[in-house]
Amino acid sequence: MSDEVEIGFMEARAVLQSECLKVLPAVRRQVDAHRQTFIWQMDKGLANSIFGIPIEKAHDARLTSEQVRRIARENGKNYCYTCMAITPKVLALSLSIERLSHGTLSPQEELNCFRSLIERLAVLEAALEAMSRTVRPEKIKTFDDLIEVREAVSTLIGTRFDWSKLQLIDFSKMPSKTDYFHDSAETRVDLSARNILNQIDKLQKKERYKGIRPFYNFCCEFVHPNIGDILATTSEKQIIKTQGGQLAYKTKYHEDPSKISKDDRDFFILFSKAYAFGTMLIREAEKVTLEYGNLLNTVRRVNRKCAHKVVKRQIACFSKDDYCPCGSGRSIRACAFRRERP
Ligand SMILES: [Zn+2]
């Protein structure tokens, strides 16, 4: 009986690993073309001008000064900020998948990977959902659409800290939370753990994610100092009967906690289930990252189109040696005015 359970465990683990190996290249490929971004730097000198034109003269251009101002401020940022929100999340997801693919992690580390994967998956799904209510990726056409996307994915950039203060104070000198925490009302970048739990609960309501919250809680049992420590570090748990009829519960603790439990039926059953559920999550992760890959490509294309239209129409406002406001990192001459090759 125990053999059958052990075989089931080994199989479930092998399926998980092969699924991870299968989806990993596709997941990473989604952000391959979006690993390098350039933001038009609005330094003090530039802040007073729009692409080299003083703000007070902006009305000379055909666009309204408000339009030019918005474009100057926002255009280069739309694509870059969208990448900043999405690319690191996809790469972090891929890291969990890669680590699970090795098959060399301890069970506790594996569940830690799942936990990290679920949290990223939850925020990525939440941002997709937010976008589906405002701007659908296939309908992104205008500058305003790009701003909608940027708004929706901005929820992917969260922190509790004010990082500039963090650099100045040693941890031992941080007496209260509020001293180095962001004023979330002011900056809108607080993404608390509670927030993530809400998003996991929202996934739990979807048919394809049913079970994600209990699975997440299960993973947490092994990440937090809970009973998972016992399950992950013990083996040969069995009830032994003496000749005199006395019962003893035998437990053996691993010398090396990274090793997988041997002869542990409870462990095998639980982890077979965990691997099966995890395999399903890896497939969902692939689908989600594909959607984001498409979104990034669209945002880059539309952003470039919008920026080049402005540059070409208002060329008097620019120097051709300026960085192109599309955020390509090339000069306007080499980007917007690049000779089209047939
Ligand atoms: Zn350009």
CSV table of C-alpha atoms and ligand atoms in Angstrom, one decimal:
chain,number,residue,atom,x,y,z
A,1,MET,CA,0.0,0.0,0.0
A,2,SER,CA,2.7,2.4,1.0
A,3,ASP,CA,4.5,1.6,-2.3
A,4,GLU,CA,1.5,2.7,-4.3
A,5,VAL,CA,1.3,5.9,-2.4
A,6,GLU,CA,5.0,6.5,-2.9
A,7,ILE,CA,4.8,5.9,-6.6
A,8,GLY,CA,1.9,8.3,-6.9
A,9,PHE,CA,4.0,10.9,-5.1
A,10,MET,CA,7.0,10.4,-7.4
A,11,GLU,CA,4.8,10.6,-10.4
A,12,ALA,CA,3.1,13.8,-9.3
A,13,ARG,CA,6.5,15.4,-8.7
A,14,ALA,CA,7.8,14.3,-12.1
A,15,VAL,CA,4.7,15.8,-13.8
A,16,LEU,CA,5.2,19.1,-12.0
A,17,GLN,CA,8.8,19.2,-13.0
A,18,SER,CA,8.2,18.4,-16.7
A,19,GLU,CA,5.4,21.0,-16.8
A,20,CYS,CA,7.8,23.6,-15.3
A,21,LEU,CA,10.4,22.8,-17.9
A,22,LYS,CA,7.8,23.0,-20.6
A,23,VAL,CA,6.4,26.4,-19.8
A,24,LEU,CA,9.6,28.1,-18.6
A,25,PRO,CA,10.9,29.2,-22.0
A,26,ALA,CA,7.5,30.5,-23.1
A,27,VAL,CA,7.1,32.5,-19.9
A,28,ARG,CA,10.5,34.1,-20.2
A,29,ARG,CA,10.0,34.8,-23.9
A,30,GLN,CA,7.1,37.1,-23.1
A,31,VAL,CA,9.4,39.7,-21.7
A,32,ASP,CA,12.4,39.1,-23.8
A,33,ALA,CA,11.7,42.2,-26.0
A,34,HIS,CA,10.9,44.3,-23.0
A,35,ARG,CA,14.0,44.1,-20.9
A,36,GLN,CA,15.4,47.5,-21.7
A,37,THR,CA,13.5,50.8,-21.4
A,38,PHE,CA,14.3,54.4,-21.6
A,39,ILE,CA,12.4,57.1,-19.9
A,40,TRP,CA,12.5,60.6,-21.1
A,41,GLN,CA,14.3,62.3,-18.2
A,42,MET,CA,12.5,65.5,-17.2
A,43,ASP,CA,15.4,67.1,-15.3
A,44,LYS,CA,15.1,70.7,-14.0
A,45,GLY,CA,16.1,72.3,-17.3
A,46,LEU,CA,13.7,70.2,-19.3
A,47,ALA,CA,10.9,70.5,-16.9
A,48,ASN,CA,10.6,74.1,-17.9
A,49,SER,CA,10.4,73.2,-21.5
A,50,ILE,CA,8.6,70.7,-23.7
A,51,PHE,CA,11.1,68.9,-25.8
A,52,GLY,CA,13.2,72.0,-25.9
A,53,ILE,CA,10.3,74.4,-26.4
A,54,PRO,CA,9.5,76.8,-23.5
A,55,ILE,CA,6.0,76.0,-22.2
A,56,GLU,CA,4.7,79.5,-22.8
A,57,LYS,CA,5.4,78.9,-26.6
A,58,ALA,CA,3.7,75.6,-26.7
A,59,HIS,CA,0.5,77.2,-27.9
A,60,ASP,CA,2.3,78.1,-31.1
A,61,ALA,CA,2.2,74.4,-32.0
A,62,ARG,CA,-0.9,73.0,-33.6
A,63,LEU,CA,-1.6,70.8,-30.6
A,64,THR,CA,-3.1,72.6,-27.6
A,65,SER,CA,-0.6,73.4,-24.9
A,66,GLU,CA,-2.4,71.0,-22.6
A,67,GLN,CA,-2.0,68.2,-25.1
A,68,VAL,CA,1.7,68.9,-25.7
A,69,ARG,CA,2.3,69.1,-22.0
A,70,ARG,CA,0.6,65.8,-21.4
A,71,ILE,CA,2.6,64.2,-24.2
A,72,ALA,CA,5.8,65.6,-22.9
A,73,ARG,CA,5.2,64.4,-19.4
A,74,GLU,CA,3.6,61.1,-20.2
A,75,ASN,CA,4.4,59.7,-23.5
A,76,GLY,CA,7.9,58.3,-22.8
A,77,LYS,CA,6.6,57.0,-19.5
A,78,ASN,CA,3.7,55.0,-20.7
A,79,TYR,CA,5.6,52.1,-22.2
A,80,CYS,CA,8.4,52.3,-19.6
A,81,TYR,CA,6.1,52.3,-16.6
A,82,THR,CA,4.1,49.5,-18.0
A,83,CYS,CA,7.3,47.4,-18.4
A,84,MET,CA,8.3,48.4,-14.9
A,85,ALA,CA,5.1,47.0,-13.6
A,86,ILE,CA,4.9,43.8,-15.6
A,87,THR,CA,8.4,42.6,-16.6
A,88,PRO,CA,9.7,42.1,-13.0
A,89,LYS,CA,6.5,40.2,-12.1
A,90,VAL,CA,6.8,37.8,-15.0
A,91,LEU,CA,10.5,37.3,-14.3
A,92,ALA,CA,9.8,36.6,-10.6
A,93,LEU,CA,7.1,34.1,-11.6
A,94,SER,CA,9.6,32.4,-14.0
A,95,LEU,CA,12.1,32.2,-11.2
A,96,SER,CA,9.7,30.2,-9.1
A,97,ILE,CA,8.9,27.9,-12.1
A,98,GLU,CA,12.6,27.4,-12.7
A,99,ARG,CA,13.4,26.5,-9.1
A,100,LEU,CA,10.5,24.0,-9.1
A,101,SER,CA,11.8,22.5,-12.3
A,102,HIS,CA,15.1,21.4,-10.7
A,103,GLY,CA,13.6,18.8,-8.5
A,104,THR,CA,16.4,19.4,-6.0
A,105,LEU,CA,14.5,21.6,-3.6
A,106,SER,CA,13.4,20.5,-0.1
A,107,PRO,CA,9.6,20.2,0.2
A,108,GLN,CA,9.5,23.3,2.3
A,109,GLU,CA,11.3,25.3,-0.4
A,110,GLU,CA,9.0,24.0,-3.0
A,111,LEU,CA,6.0,25.2,-1.1
A,112,ASN,CA,7.7,28.5,-0.6
A,113,CYS,CA,8.0,28.7,-4.4
A,114,PHE,CA,4.3,28.0,-4.9
A,115,ARG,CA,3.4,30.6,-2.3
A,116,SER,CA,5.5,33.2,-4.1
A,117,LEU,CA,4.0,32.1,-7.4
A,118,ILE,CA,0.4,32.4,-6.2
A,119,GLU,CA,1.0,35.9,-4.8
A,120,ARG,CA,2.3,37.1,-8.2
A,121,LEU,CA,-0.3,35.3,-10.1
A,122,ALA,CA,-3.0,36.9,-7.9
A,123,VAL,CA,-1.8,40.5,-8.5
A,124,LEU,CA,-1.3,39.8,-12.3
A,125,GLU,CA,-4.8,38.4,-12.6
A,126,ALA,CA,-6.2,41.3,-10.6
A,127,ALA,CA,-4.6,43.8,-13.0
A,128,LEU,CA,-5.9,42.0,-16.0
A,129,GLU,CA,-9.4,42.1,-14.5
A,130,ALA,CA,-9.1,45.8,-13.8
A,131,MET,CA,-8.1,46.3,-17.4
A,132,SER,CA,-11.0,44.3,-18.8
A,133,ARG,CA,-13.3,46.8,-17.1
A,134,THR,CA,-11.6,49.8,-18.7
A,135,VAL,CA,-9.5,49.0,-21.7
A,136,ARG,CA,-9.2,45.7,-23.4
A,137,PRO,CA,-5.7,44.9,-24.7
A,138,GLU,CA,-7.0,44.3,-28.2
A,139,LYS,CA,-8.7,47.7,-28.2
A,140,ILE,CA,-5.6,49.8,-27.2
A,141,LYS,CA,-5.3,52.5,-29.9
A,142,THR,CA,-5.0,55.9,-28.4
A,143,PHE,CA,-2.8,57.8,-26.0
A,144,ASP,CA,-5.6,57.8,-23.5
A,145,ASP,CA,-5.8,54.0,-23.7
A,146,LEU,CA,-2.1,53.8,-22.8
A,147,ILE,CA,-2.8,55.9,-19.7
A,148,GLU,CA,-5.6,53.5,-18.7
A,149,VAL,CA,-3.3,50.5,-19.1
A,150,ARG,CA,-0.6,52.3,-17.0
A,151,GLU,CA,-3.1,53.0,-14.3
A,152,ALA,CA,-4.3,49.4,-14.2
A,153,VAL,CA,-0.9,47.9,-14.0
A,154,SER,CA,0.4,50.4,-11.5
A,155,THR,CA,-1.2,48.1,-8.8
A,156,LEU,CA,1.6,45.7,-9.6
A,157,ILE,CA,4.2,48.1,-8.1
A,158,GLY,CA,3.6,48.0,-4.4
A,159,THR,CA,5.7,48.7,-1.3
A,160,ARG,CA,5.2,49.5,2.3
A,161,PHE,CA,8.5,51.3,2.6
A,162,ASP,CA,9.7,54.7,1.7
A,163,TRP,CA,12.9,53.5,0.1
A,164,SER,CA,14.8,56.8,0.3
A,165,LYS,CA,14.3,56.8,4.1
A,166,LEU,CA,15.3,53.1,4.3
A,167,GLN,CA,18.7,53.8,2.9
A,168,LEU,CA,19.4,56.4,5.6
A,169,ILE,CA,18.3,54.6,8.7
A,170,ASP,CA,19.7,51.3,10.1
A,171,PHE,CA,17.1,48.7,10.9
A,172,SER,CA,18.0,48.8,14.6
A,173,LYS,CA,17.3,52.6,14.5
A,174,MET,CA,13.7,52.2,13.2
A,175,PRO,CA,11.6,52.4,16.3
A,176,SER,CA,8.1,52.7,14.8
A,177,LYS,CA,6.5,51.6,11.7
A,178,THR,CA,5.4,54.9,10.5
A,179,ASP,CA,8.8,56.5,10.3
A,180,TYR,CA,9.9,54.6,7.3
A,181,PHE,CA,6.5,53.6,5.9
A,182,HIS,CA,5.0,55.2,2.9
A,183,ASP,CA,2.2,57.5,3.4
A,184,SER,CA,-0.1,55.3,1.4
A,185,ALA,CA,-2.8,57.9,1.1
A,186,GLU,CA,-0.3,60.2,-0.6
A,187,THR,CA,1.6,57.8,-2.8
A,188,ARG,CA,-0.9,55.1,-3.5
A,189,VAL,CA,1.8,52.4,-3.6
A,190,ASP,CA,0.9,50.4,-0.6
A,191,LEU,CA,0.3,46.8,-1.4
A,192,SER,CA,-0.3,45.1,1.9
A,193,ALA,CA,-0.3,41.4,2.6
A,194,ARG,CA,-4.0,41.8,3.3
A,195,ASN,CA,-4.5,43.2,-0.1
A,196,ILE,CA,-2.9,40.1,-1.7
A,197,LEU,CA,-5.0,37.8,0.4
A,198,ASN,CA,-8.1,39.6,-0.9
A,199,GLN,CA,-6.9,39.0,-4.4
A,200,ILE,CA,-6.2,35.3,-3.8
A,201,ASP,CA,-9.8,35.1,-2.4
A,202,LYS,CA,-11.1,36.6,-5.6
A,203,LEU,CA,-9.3,34.0,-7.6
A,204,GLN,CA,-10.7,31.3,-5.4
A,205,LYS,CA,-14.2,32.3,-6.7
A,206,LYS,CA,-13.2,31.5,-10.3
A,207,GLU,CA,-13.8,28.0,-11.4
A,208,ARG,CA,-10.3,27.4,-12.8
A,209,TYR,CA,-8.7,28.6,-9.5
A,210,LYS,CA,-11.0,26.8,-7.1
A,211,GLY,CA,-8.9,25.6,-4.2
A,212,ILE,CA,-6.2,28.2,-4.5
A,213,ARG,CA,-6.8,29.7,-1.1
A,214,PRO,CA,-6.7,26.4,0.8
A,215,PHE,CA,-3.6,25.5,-1.2
A,216,TYR,CA,-2.0,28.8,-0.4
A,217,ASN,CA,-2.8,28.3,3.3
A,218,PHE,CA,-1.3,24.8,3.1
A,219,CYS,CA,1.9,26.3,1.6
A,220,CYS,CA,1.9,28.9,4.4
A,221,GLU,CA,1.9,26.1,7.0
A,222,PHE,CA,5.3,25.1,5.8
A,223,VAL,CA,6.7,28.7,5.3
A,224,HIS,CA,5.6,29.9,8.7
A,225,PRO,CA,6.8,28.1,11.8
A,226,ASN,CA,3.8,26.0,12.0
A,227,ILE,CA,3.1,22.2,12.0
A,228,GLY,CA,4.5,22.0,8.4
A,229,ASP,CA,8.0,21.9,9.9
A,230,ILE,CA,7.2,18.6,11.6
A,231,LEU,CA,5.7,17.1,8.4
A,232,ALA,CA,8.6,18.1,6.3
A,233,THR,CA,11.4,17.0,8.6
A,234,THR,CA,10.2,13.7,9.9
A,235,SER,CA,10.0,10.2,8.5
A,236,GLU,CA,9.2,6.6,9.5
A,237,LYS,CA,6.3,7.7,11.5
A,238,GLN,CA,4.6,4.6,12.6
A,239,ILE,CA,2.8,3.0,15.5
A,240,ILE,CA,4.8,0.2,17.0
A,241,LYS,CA,3.4,-2.5,19.3
A,242,THR,CA,5.5,-4.2,21.9
A,243,GLN,CA,5.1,-7.9,22.6
A,244,GLY,CA,3.3,-6.9,25.7
A,245,GLY,CA,0.7,-5.1,23.7
A,246,GLN,CA,1.9,-1.6,24.5
A,247,LEU,CA,1.7,1.0,21.6
A,248,ALA,CA,4.4,3.5,20.8
A,249,TYR,CA,4.4,6.2,18.1
A,250,LYS,CA,7.8,6.2,16.5
A,251,THR,CA,9.0,9.4,14.8
A,252,LYS,CA,12.4,10.0,13.2
A,253,TYR,CA,13.8,13.4,12.4
A,254,HIS,CA,15.9,14.0,9.3
A,255,GLU,CA,19.6,14.6,9.7
A,256,ASP,CA,19.3,16.7,6.5
A,257,PRO,CA,16.1,18.7,6.4
A,258,SER,CA,16.4,19.2,2.6
A,259,LYS,CA,15.8,15.4,2.1
A,260,ILE,CA,12.3,14.2,1.3
A,261,SER,CA,10.6,12.1,3.9
A,262,LYS,CA,11.0,8.4,3.5
A,263,ASP,CA,8.3,5.8,4.2
A,264,ASP,CA,5.8,8.5,5.2
A,265,ARG,CA,2.4,7.8,3.9
A,266,ASP,CA,0.8,11.0,5.2
A,267,PHE,CA,3.5,13.1,3.6
A,268,PHE,CA,3.3,11.3,0.2
A,269,ILE,CA,-0.5,11.7,0.1
A,270,LEU,CA,-0.5,15.4,0.9
A,271,PHE,CA,2.4,16.3,-1.4
A,272,SER,CA,1.0,14.3,-4.3
A,273,LYS,CA,-2.1,16.5,-4.0
A,274,ALA,CA,0.0,19.6,-3.7
A,275,TYR,CA,2.1,18.8,-6.8
A,276,ALA,CA,-1.1,18.1,-8.8
A,277,PHE,CA,-2.6,21.4,-7.8
A,278,GLY,CA,0.7,23.2,-8.3
A,279,THR,CA,1.0,21.8,-11.9
A,280,MET,CA,-2.4,23.3,-12.7
A,281,LEU,CA,-1.2,26.7,-11.4
A,282,ILE,CA,1.9,26.5,-13.6
A,283,ARG,CA,-0.4,26.1,-16.6
A,284,GLU,CA,-2.4,29.1,-15.5
A,285,ALA,CA,0.8,31.1,-15.0
A,286,GLU,CA,1.8,30.4,-18.6
A,287,LYS,CA,-1.6,31.6,-19.9
A,288,VAL,CA,-1.4,34.8,-17.8
A,289,THR,CA,2.1,35.6,-18.9
A,290,LEU,CA,1.1,35.1,-22.5
A,291,GLU,CA,-1.6,37.8,-22.1
A,292,TYR,CA,0.9,40.1,-20.6
A,293,GLY,CA,3.4,39.5,-23.4
A,294,ASN,CA,0.7,40.5,-25.9
A,295,LEU,CA,-0.1,43.5,-23.8
A,296,LEU,CA,3.5,44.7,-23.7
A,297,ASN,CA,3.9,44.3,-27.4
A,298,THR,CA,0.7,46.3,-28.0
A,299,VAL,CA,1.6,49.1,-25.6
A,300,ARG,CA,5.0,49.4,-27.2
A,301,ARG,CA,3.6,49.6,-30.7
A,302,VAL,CA,0.8,52.1,-29.9
A,303,ASN,CA,3.1,54.2,-27.7
A,304,ARG,CA,5.6,54.4,-30.6
A,305,LYS,CA,2.9,55.3,-33.1
A,306,CYS,CA,1.5,58.1,-30.9
A,307,ALA,CA,5.0,59.5,-30.1
A,308,HIS,CA,6.2,59.4,-33.7
A,309,LYS,CA,3.0,61.1,-34.9
A,310,VAL,CA,3.7,64.0,-32.6
A,311,VAL,CA,7.4,64.2,-33.4
A,312,LYS,CA,6.8,64.2,-37.1
A,313,ARG,CA,4.0,66.7,-37.0
A,314,GLN,CA,5.8,69.0,-34.6
A,315,ILE,CA,9.4,68.5,-35.7
A,316,ALA,CA,10.1,72.2,-35.2
A,317,CYS,CA,9.7,71.6,-31.5
A,318,PHE,CA,12.5,69.1,-31.3
A,319,SER,CA,16.1,68.6,-32.0
A,320,LYS,CA,16.6,65.5,-34.1
A,321,ASP,CA,19.4,64.5,-31.7
A,322,ASP,CA,17.0,64.3,-28.8
A,323,TYR,CA,16.0,61.0,-27.4
A,324,CYS,CA,12.9,59.9,-29.1
A,325,PRO,CA,9.9,60.3,-26.8
A,326,CYS,CA,8.7,56.8,-27.8
A,327,GLY,CA,11.2,55.5,-25.3
A,328,SER,CA,13.2,53.4,-27.7
A,329,GLY,CA,16.5,54.9,-26.4
A,330,ARG,CA,17.4,56.0,-29.9
A,331,SER,CA,17.6,59.6,-31.2
A,332,ILE,CA,14.6,61.0,-33.0
A,333,ARG,CA,16.7,61.0,-36.2
A,334,ALA,CA,17.4,57.3,-35.8
A,335,CYS,CA,13.9,56.4,-34.6
A,336,ALA,CA,11.0,58.4,-35.8
A,337,PHE,CA,12.8,59.6,-38.9
A,338,ARG,CA,14.5,56.3,-39.7
A,339,ARG,CA,14.2,55.5,-43.3
A,340,GLU,CA,11.6,52.7,-43.7
A,341,ARG,CA,13.2,49.7,-45.2
A,342,PRO,CA,11.0,48.0,-47.8
B,1,ZN,ZN,10.9,56.6,-31.5
